[in-house]
Amino acid sequence: LAYTSNLQQTNTAGEKQKYALEIANRIFLQRQFPVKRTFVRLIQSNHRGQLQGIDFRQKAAAIRTVNGWVSNQTHGKIKDLISASNINSNTVLMLLNAIYFKGTWKKQFNSSDTKEKPFYVTANQSIQVKMMSTKNSVLSYSDDKLRMVGLPYEGGNVHMFLVLPRKRFSLAAVEKSLTGKKLLENFAHSKELELRVFAKQSFS
């Protein structure tokens, strides 16, 4: 519950800062499906979530309802989260969590620093892609498996962390080892350093 409380505080703190952070939770439940009132109260009080009745048997209408909610909560960034393949005759509940973030880098990437750099698509093959770069004061952590850097946003207490495996194409193994507890430990042991950071211009 402490973690949930922190998220709720962060959800409102952004209003006073130079960034927007919005978190929303919703449960779409098959109409007339029995659910305990204590469960509903728990969702509403501890997670700021809402429960909404829906008829999953009316597949097209259900998809429009769910996708409409997601699109609204993400300011149109995610429009088609689910499709017909996500609903079947056994579907009675969908639990959704939406997070929307918009911020400005504390130190902007300069377009004149964007250069062509090799980007490896296989272990031995690379292609030239545009890489943004910036020399910045960042939070940095490293161990024998990975390196992490946290790029600061305006507002002072929000960073975007980039994770780079030490061994090329070992991302799946790194992801498997990164539990929530481990990530928090890595964040806590991060040190502020002046580094030059490269980032692919487009992540699509």
Backbone as a printed PyTorch tensor [residue, N CA C, xyz], in Angstrom:
tensor([[[  0.8200,  -1.2010,   0.0000],
         [  0.0000,   0.0000,   0.0000],
         [  0.8590,   1.2580,   0.0000]],

        [[  2.0550,   1.1600,   0.5830],
         [  2.9480,   2.3220,   0.5870],
         [  3.3440,   2.6980,  -0.8270]],

        [[  3.5860,   1.6690,  -1.6770],
         [  3.9610,   1.9240,  -3.0680],
         [  2.8220,   2.6110,  -3.7980]],

        [[  1.5920,   2.1280,  -3.5660],
         [  0.4240,   2.7430,  -4.1920],
         [  0.2670,   4.1870,  -3.7420]],

        [[  0.4830,   4.4250,  -2.4520],
         [  0.3770,   5.7870,  -1.9230],
         [  1.3840,   6.7140,  -2.5720]],

        [[  2.6050,   6.2280,  -2.7840],
         [  3.6320,   7.0380,  -3.4370],
         [  3.2330,   7.3880,  -4.8580]],

        [[  2.6380,   6.4180,  -5.5640],
         [  2.1840,   6.6780,  -6.9270],
         [  1.1130,   7.7600,  -6.9300]],

        [[  0.2050,   7.7020,  -5.9720],
         [ -0.8520,   8.7000,  -5.9030],
         [ -0.2800,  10.0880,  -5.6500]],

        [[  0.7240,  10.1740,  -4.7770],
         [  1.3470,  11.4630,  -4.5150],
         [  2.0460,  11.9870,  -5.7560]],

        [[  2.7340,  11.0880,  -6.4790],
         [  3.4170,  11.4790,  -7.7090],
         [  2.4130,  11.9510,  -8.7480]],

        [[  1.2460,  11.3110,  -8.7530],
         [  0.2140,  11.6350,  -9.7230],
         [ -0.2320,  13.0870,  -9.6030]],

        [[ -0.2090,  13.6320,  -8.3870],
         [ -0.6380,  15.0150,  -8.1950],
         [  0.5370,  15.9820,  -8.1310]],

        [[  1.7290,  15.4730,  -7.7800],
         [  2.8900,  16.3560,  -7.6400],
         [  3.2430,  17.0310,  -8.9460]],

        [[  3.0270,  16.3250, -10.0490],
         [  3.3830,  16.8660, -11.3470],
         [  2.6390,  18.1330, -11.7020]],

        [[  1.4680,  18.3320, -11.0700],
         [  0.6840,  19.5260, -11.3590],
         [  1.4520,  20.7840, -10.9550]],

        [[  2.3160,  20.6730,  -9.9440],
         [  3.0680,  21.8190,  -9.4600],
         [  4.4530,  21.8810, -10.0870]],

        [[  4.7740,  20.8860, -10.9100],
         [  6.0920,  20.8210, -11.5170],
         [  5.9900,  21.1440, -13.0050]],

        [[  7.0950,  20.9340, -13.7050],
         [  7.1210,  21.2460, -15.1280],
         [  6.9410,  19.9970, -15.9730]],

        [[  6.1230,  19.0950, -15.4910],
         [  5.8310,  17.8760, -16.2430],
         [  4.4130,  17.4210, -15.9070]],

        [[  3.8940,  16.5310, -16.7280],
         [  2.5700,  15.9580, -16.4820],
         [  2.7210,  14.4610, -16.2890]],

        [[  2.2020,  13.9450, -15.1970],
         [  2.2050,  12.5120, -14.9250],
         [  0.8260,  12.1270, -14.4320]],

        [[  0.1410,  11.2980, -15.2080],
         [ -1.2200,  10.8990, -14.8700],
         [ -1.3020,   9.3750, -14.8460]],

        [[ -1.8970,   8.8420, -13.7910],
         [ -2.0290,   7.3990, -13.6210],
         [ -3.4970,   7.0810, -13.3970]],

        [[ -4.0150,   6.1050, -14.1280],
         [ -5.4230,   5.7470, -13.9970],
         [ -5.5820,   4.2310, -14.0240]],

        [[ -6.5340,   3.7390, -13.2320],
         [ -6.8300,   2.3090, -13.1790],
         [ -8.3200,   2.0930, -13.3910]],

        [[ -8.6460,   1.0660, -14.1470],
         [-10.0590,   0.7430, -14.3510],
         [-10.2350,  -0.7580, -14.5220]],

        [[-11.3240,  -1.2630, -13.9490],
         [-11.7040,  -2.6580, -14.1370],
         [-12.9750,  -2.6850, -14.9730]],

        [[-12.9080,  -3.3360, -16.1070],
         [-14.0940,  -3.5740, -16.9310],
         [-14.6030,  -4.9710, -16.5810]],

        [[-15.8230,  -5.0300, -16.0740],
         [-16.3860,  -6.2750, -15.5530],
         [-17.6700,  -6.6270, -16.2910]],

        [[-17.8030,  -7.9030, -16.6350],
         [-19.0200,  -8.3640, -17.2920],
         [-20.2330,  -8.0080, -16.4360]],

        [[-21.2040,  -7.3650, -17.0410],
         [-22.4040,  -6.9550, -16.3150],
         [-23.0560,  -8.1570, -15.6280]],

        [[-23.5080,  -7.9280, -14.4120],
         [-24.1920,  -8.9200, -13.5820],
         [-23.2550, -10.0330, -13.0900]],

        [[-21.9490,  -9.8620, -13.2950],
         [-20.9970, -10.8180, -12.7340],
         [-20.7830, -10.4530, -11.2650]],

        [[-20.9370, -11.4200, -10.3470],
         [-20.8540, -11.0930,  -8.9160],
         [-19.4450, -10.6940,  -8.4890]],

        [[-19.3600,  -9.6540,  -7.6740],
         [-18.0740,  -9.2080,  -7.1440],
         [-18.2990,  -8.6690,  -5.7290]],

        [[-17.3630,  -8.9360,  -4.8390],
         [-17.5030,  -8.5180,  -3.4500],
         [-17.3440,  -7.0000,  -3.3160]],

        [[-18.1460,  -6.4070,  -2.4630],
         [-18.0790,  -4.9630,  -2.2480],
         [-16.7380,  -4.5530,  -1.6510]],

        [[-16.1580,  -5.4260,  -0.8270],
         [-14.8550,  -5.0980,  -0.2350],
         [-13.7900,  -4.9470,  -1.3150]],

        [[-13.8970,  -5.7450,  -2.3760],
         [-12.9520,  -5.6560,  -3.4910],
         [-13.1040,  -4.3160,  -4.2020]],

        [[-14.3440,  -3.9020,  -4.4260],
         [-14.6070,  -2.6260,  -5.0930],
         [-14.0620,  -1.4720,  -4.2550]],

        [[-14.3070,  -1.5080,  -2.9400],
         [-13.8150,  -0.4430,  -2.0590],
         [-12.2910,  -0.3940,  -2.0490]],

        [[-11.6540,  -1.5680,  -2.0860],
         [-10.1920,  -1.6310,  -2.1020],
         [ -9.6350,  -0.9660,  -3.3530]],

        [[-10.2400,  -1.2610,  -4.4990],
         [ -9.7960,  -0.6720,  -5.7640],
         [ -9.9730,   0.8450,  -5.7430]],

        [[-11.0940,   1.2950,  -5.2150],
         [-11.3870,   2.7300,  -5.2120],
         [-10.5220,   3.5020,  -4.2210]],

        [[-10.3200,   2.9520,  -3.0210],
         [ -9.6160,   3.6910,  -1.9720],
         [ -8.1020,   3.6000,  -2.0800]],

        [[ -7.5770,   2.4300,  -2.4310],
         [ -6.1240,   2.2370,  -2.4310],
         [ -5.4770,   2.4220,  -3.7930]],

        [[ -6.2460,   2.2860,  -4.8560],
         [ -5.6700,   2.3770,  -6.2000],
         [ -6.3280,   3.4450,  -7.0660]],

        [[ -7.2620,   4.2040,  -6.4720],
         [ -7.9770,   5.2400,  -7.2290],
         [ -8.5650,   4.6880,  -8.5260]],

        [[ -8.9880,   3.4640,  -8.4620],
         [ -9.5470,   2.8200,  -9.6460],
         [-11.0620,   2.8630,  -9.6450]],

        [[-11.6360,   2.6030, -10.8030],
         [-13.0800,   2.5620, -10.9510],
         [-13.4770,   1.2450, -11.6050]],

        [[-14.6430,   0.7680, -11.2480],
         [-15.1860,  -0.4490, -11.8470],
         [-16.3050,  -0.0610, -12.7970]],

        [[-16.2560,  -0.5950, -14.0130],
         [-17.2580,  -0.2540, -15.0220],
         [-17.8600,  -1.5220, -15.6050]],

        [[-19.1870,  -1.6050, -15.5740],
         [-19.8740,  -2.7410, -16.1640],
         [-19.8290,  -2.6830, -17.6780]],

        [[-19.6780,  -3.8440, -18.2970],
         [-19.5690,  -3.9240, -19.7490],
         [-20.0990,  -5.2820, -20.1980]],

        [[-20.5610,  -5.3830, -21.4200],
         [-21.0330,  -6.6610, -21.9560],
         [-20.0240,  -7.1690, -22.9750]],

        [[-19.1490,  -8.0730, -22.5440],
         [-18.1260,  -8.5940, -23.4420],
         [-18.7160,  -9.4520, -24.5600]],

        [[-19.9880,  -9.8580, -24.4030],
         [-20.6200, -10.6390, -25.4750],
         [-20.8830,  -9.7640, -26.6970]],

        [[-21.0470,  -8.4680, -26.4660],
         [-21.1490,  -7.5060, -27.5670],
         [-19.7310,  -7.0370, -27.8810]],

        [[-19.0170,  -7.8850, -28.6020],
         [-17.5730,  -7.7180, -28.7400],
         [-17.1820,  -6.3590, -29.3200]],

        [[-17.7970,  -5.9550, -30.4130],
         [-17.4190,  -4.7000, -31.0740],
         [-17.6190,  -3.5030, -30.1500]],

        [[-18.7510,  -3.4790, -29.4470],
         [-19.0320,  -2.3700, -28.5340],
         [-18.0600,  -2.3710, -27.3580]],

        [[-17.7240,  -3.5620, -26.8570],
         [-16.7830,  -3.6720, -25.7410],
         [-15.4060,  -3.1560, -26.1410]],

        [[-14.9790,  -3.4940, -27.3410],
         [-13.6730,  -3.0370, -27.8360],
         [-13.6510,  -1.5210, -27.9420]],

        [[-14.7250,  -0.9330, -28.4600],
         [-14.7960,   0.5290, -28.5770],
         [-14.7370,   1.1870, -27.2000]],

        [[-15.4400,   0.6040, -26.2450],
         [-15.4650,   1.1750, -24.8990],
         [-14.0890,   1.1390, -24.2470]],

        [[-13.4400,  -0.0190, -24.3040],
         [-12.1230,  -0.1720, -23.6770],
         [-11.0960,   0.7200, -24.3670]],

        [[-11.0470,   0.6550, -25.6910],
         [-10.0670,   1.4650, -26.4300],
         [-10.3350,   2.9600, -26.2830]],

        [[-11.5990,   3.3310, -26.1600],
         [-11.9320,   4.7400, -25.9560],
         [-11.4020,   5.2440, -24.6240]],

        [[-11.5430,   4.4100, -23.5800],
         [-11.0230,   4.8000, -22.2670],
         [ -9.5050,   4.9420, -22.3070]],

        [[ -8.8290,   3.9770, -22.9260],
         [ -7.3660,   4.0150, -23.0170],
         [ -6.9090,   5.2510, -23.7880]],

        [[ -7.5620,   5.5350, -24.9230],
         [ -7.1950,   6.6930, -25.7330],
         [ -7.3660,   7.9870, -24.9450]],

        [[ -8.4540,   8.0760, -24.1880],
         [ -8.7100,   9.2750, -23.3940],
         [ -7.6620,   9.4560, -22.2990]],

        [[ -7.3020,   8.3750, -21.6180],
         [ -6.3370,   8.4640, -20.5170],
         [ -4.9190,   8.7370, -20.9990]],

        [[ -4.6040,   8.3320, -22.2260],
         [ -3.2500,   8.5480, -22.7650],
         [ -3.2000,   9.7200, -23.7320]],

        [[ -4.2350,  10.5590, -23.7140],
         [ -4.2920,  11.7510, -24.5720],
         [ -4.1060,  11.3810, -26.0430]],

        [[ -4.7100,  10.2620, -26.4440],
         [ -4.6820,   9.8450, -27.8400],
         [ -3.4130,   9.1500, -28.2870]],

        [[ -2.4790,   8.9020, -27.3760],
         [ -1.2170,   8.2570, -27.7520],
         [ -1.4030,   6.7640, -28.0230]],

        [[ -2.3160,   6.1170, -27.3020],
         [ -2.6210,   4.6960, -27.5170],
         [ -4.0990,   4.6070, -27.8690]],

        [[ -4.3960,   4.1850, -29.0800],
         [ -5.7820,   4.1980, -29.5480],
         [ -6.3840,   2.8060, -29.6920]],

        [[ -5.5870,   1.8150, -29.9990],
         [ -6.1050,   0.4720, -30.2710],
         [ -5.3740,  -0.5560, -29.4170]],

        [[ -5.6170,  -0.5130, -28.1130],
         [ -4.9360,  -1.4330, -27.2080],
         [ -5.4020,  -2.8680, -27.3990]],

        [[ -6.7030,  -3.0660, -27.5220],
         [ -7.2200,  -4.4240, -27.6780],
         [ -7.9280,  -4.5790, -29.0130]],

        [[ -8.0610,  -5.8380, -29.4270],
         [ -8.7670,  -6.1770, -30.6640],
         [ -9.6610,  -7.3780, -30.3860]],

        [[-10.3280,  -7.8690, -31.4130],
         [-11.2570,  -8.9880, -31.2470],
         [-10.5750, -10.2300, -30.6860]],

        [[ -9.2940, -10.3960, -30.9690],
         [ -8.5700, -11.5840, -30.4940],
         [ -8.3770, -11.5860, -28.9830]],

        [[ -8.5950, -10.4380, -28.3370],
         [ -8.4020, -10.3490, -26.8880],
         [ -9.6570, -10.6870, -26.0870]],

        [[-10.7590, -10.9250, -26.7740],
         [-12.0200, -11.2200, -26.0930],
         [-12.5690, -12.5450, -26.6010]],

        [[-12.9530, -13.4230, -25.6730],
         [-13.6010, -14.6790, -26.0600],
         [-14.7720, -14.9560, -25.1170]],

        [[-15.3670, -16.1240, -25.2340],
         [-16.5630, -16.4410, -24.4520],
         [-16.2920, -16.5370, -22.9540]],

        [[-15.0280, -16.6640, -22.5660],
         [-14.6780, -16.7720, -21.1480],
         [-14.2900, -15.4350, -20.5180]],

        [[-14.2510, -14.3730, -21.3170],
         [-13.8260, -13.0750, -20.8010],
         [-14.9040, -12.4690, -19.9020]],

        [[-14.5550, -12.2130, -18.6530],
         [-15.4920, -11.5790, -17.7210],
         [-14.8840, -10.3420, -17.0670]],

        [[-13.5690, -10.1640, -17.2080],
         [-12.9300,  -9.0410, -16.5190],
         [-11.6740,  -8.5970, -17.2490]],

        [[-11.4650,  -7.2940, -17.3100],
         [-10.2170,  -6.7170, -17.8060],
         [ -9.7400,  -5.6820, -16.8030]],

        [[ -8.4970,  -5.8150, -16.3820],
         [ -7.8850,  -4.8680, -15.4580],
         [ -6.8880,  -4.0270, -16.2330]],

        [[ -7.1190,  -2.7220, -16.2900],
         [ -6.2720,  -1.8350, -17.0850],
         [ -5.6060,  -0.7840, -16.2140]],

        [[ -4.3580,  -0.5080, -16.5360],
         [ -3.5970,   0.5530, -15.8820],
         [ -3.0060,   1.4280, -16.9760]],

        [[ -3.2420,   2.7190, -16.9010],
         [ -2.7280,   3.6520, -17.9080],
         [ -1.8370,   4.6890, -17.2380]],

        [[ -0.6910,   4.9510, -17.8510],
         [  0.2240,   5.9790, -17.3650],
         [  0.5420,   6.9240, -18.5180]],

        [[  0.3440,   8.2030, -18.2890],
         [  0.6650,   9.2250, -19.2900],
         [  1.7100,  10.1560, -18.7000]],

        [[  2.7850,  10.3790, -19.4600],
         [  3.8350,  11.2850, -18.9980],
         [  4.2260,  12.2160, -20.1330]],

        [[  4.3850,  13.4840, -19.7980],
         [  4.8890,  14.4630, -20.7510],
         [  5.7920,  15.4200, -19.9990]],

        [[  7.0370,  15.5310, -20.4700],
         [  7.9790,  16.4020, -19.7920],
         [  8.9870,  16.9950, -20.7530]],

        [[  9.7740,  17.9190, -20.2490],
         [ 10.8190,  18.5820, -21.0280],
         [ 12.1640,  18.2360, -20.4200]],

        [[ 13.1090,  17.8570, -21.2960],
         [ 14.4440,  17.5400, -20.7970],
         [ 15.0280,  18.7260, -20.0430]],

        [[ 15.7070,  18.4470, -18.9320],
         [ 16.3900,  19.5130, -18.1980],
         [ 17.4590,  20.1460, -19.0770]],

        [[ 18.1370,  19.3010, -19.8570],
         [ 19.0740,  19.8040, -20.8570],
         [ 18.6760,  19.2070, -22.1970]],

        [[ 18.3050,  20.0570, -23.1300],
         [ 17.7910,  19.6130, -24.4180],
         [ 18.8810,  18.9550, -25.2680]],

        [[ 18.4540,  17.9840, -26.0730],
         [ 19.3420,  17.4430, -27.0980],
         [ 19.4830,  18.4940, -28.1970]],

        [[ 20.7030,  18.7680, -28.6050],
         [ 20.9580,  19.7280, -29.6750],
         [ 20.9630,  18.9850, -31.0080]],

        [[ 20.1330,  19.4280, -31.9460],
         [ 20.0310,  18.7380, -33.2370],
         [ 21.3570,  18.7180, -33.9860]],

        [[ 22.2090,  19.7010, -33.7390],
         [ 23.5030,  19.7420, -34.4330],
         [ 24.4450,  18.6400, -33.9520]],

        [[ 24.1200,  18.0360, -32.7980],
         [ 24.9470,  16.9500, -32.2720],
         [ 24.4910,  15.5780, -32.7490]],

        [[ 23.4050,  15.5300, -33.5310],
         [ 22.9200,  14.2540, -34.0580],
         [ 23.8340,  13.7840, -35.1810]],

        [[ 24.3590,  12.5680, -35.0430],
         [ 25.3170,  12.0280, -36.0070],
         [ 24.9360,  10.6040, -36.4040]],

        [[ 25.4430,  10.1980, -37.5650],
         [ 25.2790,   8.8120, -38.0010],
         [ 26.2150,   7.9250, -37.1820]],

        [[ 25.6320,   6.8730, -36.5740],
         [ 26.4090,   5.9380, -35.7700],
         [ 25.9680,   4.5100, -36.0910]],

        [[ 26.8490,   3.5170, -35.8730],
         [ 26.4540,   2.1290, -36.1280],
         [ 25.4630,   1.6300, -35.0820]],

        [[ 24.4250,   0.9350, -35.5470],
         [ 23.4210,   0.3270, -34.6800],
         [ 23.3340,  -1.1470, -35.0520]],

        [[ 23.6390,  -2.0250, -34.1050],
         [ 23.7260,  -3.4560, -34.4010],
         [ 22.3420,  -4.1030, -34.4130]],

        [[ 22.0200,  -4.7300, -35.5520],
         [ 20.7510,  -5.4370, -35.6990],
         [ 20.9310,  -6.9330, -35.4980]],

        [[ 22.1360,  -7.4380, -35.6520],
         [ 22.5120,  -8.8060, -35.2960],
         [ 23.8670,  -8.7250, -34.6050]],

        [[ 24.3590,  -9.8580, -34.1510],
         [ 25.6300,  -9.8680, -33.4280],
         [ 26.7830,  -9.3340, -34.2670]],

        [[ 26.6940,  -9.5220, -35.5880],
         [ 27.8090,  -9.1380, -36.4540],
         [ 27.4450,  -8.1190, -37.5230]],

        [[ 26.1990,  -7.6800, -37.5520],
         [ 25.7610,  -6.7620, -38.6020],
         [ 25.2290,  -5.4660, -37.9970]],

        [[ 25.6680,  -4.3550, -38.5390],
         [ 25.2050,  -3.0540, -38.0620],
         [ 24.7180,  -2.2140, -39.2280]],

        [[ 23.8580,  -1.2580, -38.9190],
         [ 23.3950,  -0.2940, -39.9080],
         [ 23.6670,   1.0990, -39.3470]],

        [[ 23.7510,   2.0740, -40.2160],
         [ 23.9730,   3.4510, -39.7850],
         [ 22.6310,   4.1070, -39.4680]],

        [[ 22.5070,   4.6460, -38.2760],
         [ 21.2810,   5.3330, -37.8750],
         [ 21.6490,   6.6720, -37.2390]],

        [[ 20.6690,   7.5610, -37.1680],
         [ 20.8990,   8.8570, -36.5380],
         [ 20.8420,   8.7050, -35.0230]],

        [[ 21.9060,   9.1390, -34.3700],
         [ 22.0000,   9.0700, -32.9140],
         [ 22.0670,  10.4800, -32.3290]],

        [[ 21.1360,  10.7750, -31.4340],
         [ 21.2110,  12.0200, -30.6790],
         [ 22.2900,  11.8690, -29.6100]],

        [[ 22.8830,  12.9630, -29.2050],
         [ 23.8620,  12.8880, -28.1200],
         [ 23.8180,  14.1650, -27.2980]],

        [[ 24.1880,  14.0140, -26.0460],
         [ 24.2580,  15.1670, -25.1590],
         [ 25.2630,  14.8940, -24.0620]],

        [[ 26.0090,  15.8980, -23.6830],
         [ 26.8890,  15.7980, -22.5240],
         [ 26.1310,  16.3920, -21.3620]],

        [[ 25.8610,  15.5580, -20.3750],
         [ 24.8760,  15.9400, -19.3800],
         [ 25.2560,  15.3790, -18.0200]],

        [[ 24.7530,  15.9990, -16.9830],
         [ 24.8760,  15.4560, -15.6350],
         [ 23.7390,  14.4590, -15.4430]],

        [[ 24.0830,  13.1820, -15.3380],
         [ 23.0790,  12.1230, -15.2930],
         [ 23.3110,  11.2330, -14.0770]],

        [[ 22.2800,  10.4710, -13.7170],
         [ 22.4360,   9.4290, -12.7100],
         [ 22.9610,   8.1860, -13.4120]],

        [[ 23.9850,   7.5670, -12.8550],
         [ 24.6280,   6.4360, -13.5190],
         [ 24.8140,   5.2700, -12.5530]],

        [[ 24.5470,   4.0670, -13.0840],
         [ 24.7750,   2.8350, -12.3150],
         [ 25.3070,   1.7850, -13.2730]],

        [[ 26.2320,   0.9610, -12.7910],
         [ 26.7440,  -0.1240, -13.6300],
         [ 27.1480,  -1.3080, -12.7660]],

        [[ 27.0110,  -2.5040, -13.3340],
         [ 27.5180,  -3.7240, -12.7130],
         [ 28.0180,  -4.6320, -13.8200]],

        [[ 28.2110,  -5.9110, -13.5350],
         [ 28.7880,  -6.8030, -14.5370],
         [ 27.8060,  -7.1790, -15.6380]],

        [[ 26.5040,  -6.8660, -15.4630],
         [ 25.5010,  -7.2450, -16.4540],
         [ 24.9830,  -6.0690, -17.2740]],

        [[ 24.9770,  -4.8820, -16.6910],
         [ 24.3190,  -3.7610, -17.3720],
         [ 24.8970,  -2.4260, -16.9510]],

        [[ 24.5200,  -1.4150, -17.7470],
         [ 24.7700,  -0.0230, -17.4130],
         [ 23.4480,   0.7300, -17.4970]],

        [[ 23.2410,   1.6560, -16.5770],
         [ 22.0230,   2.4520, -16.5630],
         [ 22.3750,   3.9240, -16.4520]],

        [[ 21.6560,   4.7550, -17.2060],
         [ 21.7890,   6.2020, -17.0460],
         [ 20.3950,   6.8060, -16.9230]],

        [[ 20.2670,   7.7820, -16.0450],
         [ 19.0000,   8.4640, -15.8450],
         [ 19.0850,   9.8940, -16.3310]],

        [[ 18.3420,  10.2010, -17.4010],
         [ 18.3340,  11.5550, -17.9600],
         [ 17.2750,  12.3910, -17.2430]],

        [[ 17.6540,  13.5550, -16.6960],
         [ 16.7110,  14.3480, -15.8980],
         [ 15.7510,  15.1860, -16.7430]],

        [[ 14.5260,  15.2900, -16.2500],
         [ 13.5380,  16.2040, -16.8150],
         [ 13.4710,  17.4590, -15.9510]],

        [[ 12.9580,  18.5270, -16.5170],
         [ 12.7040,  19.7290, -15.7260],
         [ 11.6980,  19.3840, -14.6280]],

        [[ 11.9110,  19.9410, -13.4720],
         [ 11.0640,  19.6160, -12.3340],
         [ 11.8710,  19.0130, -11.2130]],

        [[ 13.0320,  18.4210, -11.5700],
         [ 13.9840,  18.0270, -10.5470],
         [ 13.9130,  16.6230, -10.0140]],

        [[ 12.7490,  15.9630, -10.0300],
         [ 12.6670,  14.6580,  -9.3890],
         [ 12.1890,  13.5490, -10.3180]],

        [[ 12.2860,  13.7590, -11.6210],
         [ 11.8820,  12.7430, -12.5890],
         [ 13.0180,  12.5030, -13.5790]],

        [[ 13.3340,  11.2350, -13.8040],
         [ 14.3700,  10.8490, -14.7580],
         [ 13.8360,   9.7480, -15.6720]],

        [[ 14.3710,   9.6770, -16.8780],
         [ 14.1450,   8.5270, -17.7420],
         [ 15.4120,   7.6810, -17.7130]],

        [[ 15.2700,   6.4330, -17.2640],
         [ 16.4270,   5.5500, -17.1860],
         [ 16.5360,   4.6900, -18.4410]],

        [[ 17.7230,   4.6930, -19.0250],
         [ 18.0460,   3.8510, -20.1710],
         [ 18.9260,   2.7150, -19.6810]],

        [[ 18.5990,   1.4930, -20.1070],
         [ 19.3420,   0.3050, -19.6750],
         [ 20.0600,  -0.2930, -20.8700]],

        [[ 21.3570,  -0.4830, -20.7380],
         [ 22.1710,  -1.0560, -21.8080],
         [ 22.8920,  -2.2920, -21.2830]],

        [[ 22.6230,  -3.4730, -21.8610],
         [ 23.3310,  -4.6810, -21.4200],
         [ 24.8270,  -4.5710, -21.6970]],

        [[ 25.6270,  -5.1280, -20.8140],
         [ 27.0700,  -5.1590, -21.0420],
         [ 27.3980,  -6.0010, -22.2640]],

        [[ 26.6970,  -7.1300, -22.3860],
         [ 26.9180,  -8.0400, -23.5050],
         [ 25.8660,  -7.7760, -24.5690]],

        [[ 26.3190,  -7.5510, -25.7940],
         [ 25.3960,  -7.2370, -26.8770],
         [ 24.3810,  -8.3650, -27.0700]],

        [[ 23.1070,  -8.0020, -27.2300],
         [ 21.9970,  -8.9290, -27.4470],
         [ 21.7510,  -9.8530, -26.2560]],

        [[ 22.0090,  -9.3440, -25.0560],
         [ 21.6730, -10.1050, -23.8460],
         [ 20.5280,  -9.4320, -23.0880]],

        [[ 19.7450,  -8.6210, -23.8090],
         [ 18.6820,  -7.8520, -23.1660],
         [ 17.6580,  -8.7560, -22.4870]],

        [[ 17.2880,  -9.8790, -23.1230],
         [ 16.2790, -10.7720, -22.5440],
         [ 16.7280, -11.2910, -21.1830]],

        [[ 17.9950, -11.6500, -21.0750],
         [ 18.5260, -12.1440, -19.7990],
         [ 18.5380, -11.0410, -18.7510]],

        [[ 18.8740,  -9.8250, -19.1820],
         [ 18.8880,  -8.6920, -18.2560],
         [ 17.4760,  -8.4010, -17.7520]],

        [[ 16.5030,  -8.4090, -18.6600],
         [ 15.1100,  -8.1580, -18.2790],
         [ 14.6310,  -9.1910, -17.2630]],

        [[ 15.0190, -10.4420, -17.4730],
         [ 14.5950, -11.5180, -16.5760],
         [ 15.1520, -11.3270, -15.1730]],

        [[ 16.3600, -10.7640, -15.0850],
         [ 17.0090, -10.5920, -13.7820],
         [ 16.5850,  -9.3110, -13.0720]],

        [[ 15.9420,  -8.3960, -13.7950],
         [ 15.5820,  -7.1010, -13.2100],
         [ 14.2140,  -7.1570, -12.5350]],

        [[ 14.1930,  -7.5480, -11.2940],
         [ 12.9600,  -7.4930, -10.5160],
         [ 12.7210,  -6.0510, -10.0660]],

        [[ 11.5170,  -5.7810,  -9.5800],
         [ 11.2360,  -4.4490,  -9.0730],
         [ 12.1730,  -4.0680,  -7.9420]],

        [[ 12.4450,  -5.0250,  -7.0570],
         [ 13.3580,  -4.7720,  -5.9410],
         [ 14.7560,  -4.4380,  -6.4400]],

        [[ 15.2210,  -5.2000,  -7.4450],
         [ 16.5610,  -4.9750,  -7.9870],
         [ 16.6610,  -3.6030,  -8.6420]],

        [[ 15.6280,  -3.2110,  -9.3740],
         [ 15.6330,  -1.8940, -10.0080],
         [ 15.7390,  -0.7800,  -8.9680]],

        [[ 14.9570,  -0.8950,  -7.9010],
         [ 15.0000,   0.1220,  -6.8530],
         [ 16.3770,   0.1880,  -6.2060]],

        [[ 17.0120,  -0.9740,  -6.0350],
         [ 18.3740,  -0.9960,  -5.4900],
         [ 19.3430,  -0.2940,  -6.4360]],

        [[ 19.1850,  -0.5620,  -7.7410],
         [ 20.0530,   0.0950,  -8.7280],
         [ 19.8750,   1.6090,  -8.7000]],

        [[ 18.6150,   2.0540,  -8.6260],
         [ 18.3490,   3.4890,  -8.5560],
         [ 19.0210,   4.0970,  -7.3200]],

        [[ 18.8970,   3.3940,  -6.1870],
         [ 19.4400,   3.9060,  -4.9270],
         [ 20.9590,   4.0220,  -4.9580]],

        [[ 21.6140,   3.1550,  -5.7370],
         [ 23.0730,   3.1580,  -5.8100],
         [ 23.6060,   3.9750,  -6.9950]],

        [[ 22.7150,   4.6600,  -7.6940],
         [ 23.1540,   5.4940,  -8.8140],
         [ 23.9370,   6.6970,  -8.3100]],

        [[ 24.9310,   7.0970,  -9.0830],
         [ 25.7390,   8.2670,  -8.7500],
         [ 25.6240,   9.3010,  -9.8630]],

        [[ 25.6930,  10.5550,  -9.4890],
         [ 25.5990,  11.6290, -10.4800],
         [ 26.9600,  11.8450, -11.1290]],

        [[ 26.9870,  11.7090, -12.4570],
         [ 28.2250,  11.8560, -13.2170],
         [ 27.9810,  12.7160, -14.4440]],

        [[ 29.0450,  13.2970, -14.9580],
         [ 28.9830,  14.0400, -16.2220],
         [ 29.3640,  13.0690, -17.3330]],

        [[ 28.3920,  12.7170, -18.1830],
         [ 28.6270,  11.7330, -19.2350],
         [ 28.0800,  12.2310, -20.5620]],

        [[ 28.6340,  11.6810, -21.6530],
         [ 28.0330,  11.8950, -22.9720],
         [ 27.1490,  10.6950, -23.2590]],

        [[ 25.8820,  10.9650, -23.5240],
         [ 24.8940,   9.9150, -23.7360],
         [ 24.4330,   9.9300, -25.1800]],

        [[ 24.3670,   8.7330, -25.7910],
         [ 23.8630,   8.5880, -27.1510],
         [ 22.5180,   7.8700, -27.1010]],

        [[ 21.5740,   8.3390, -27.8990],
         [ 20.2560,   7.7110, -27.9710],
         [ 19.7800,   7.7110, -29.4090]],

        [[ 19.1990,   6.5780, -29.8350],
         [ 18.6710,   6.4760, -31.1890],
         [ 17.5720,   7.5140, -31.3710]],

        [[ 17.5980,   8.2140, -32.5070],
         [ 16.6670,   9.3280, -32.7180],
         [ 15.2230,   8.8600, -32.7400]],

        [[ 14.9640,   7.6830, -33.3100],
         [ 13.6110,   7.1450, -33.3660],
         [ 13.6160,   5.7590, -32.7680]],

        [[ 12.6290,   5.4860, -31.8860],
         [ 12.5400,   4.1810, -31.2460],
         [ 11.4590,   3.3200, -31.8860]],

        [[ 10.8710,   3.7740, -32.9700],
         [  9.7910,   3.0200, -33.5970],
         [ 10.3380,   1.8930, -34.4420]]])
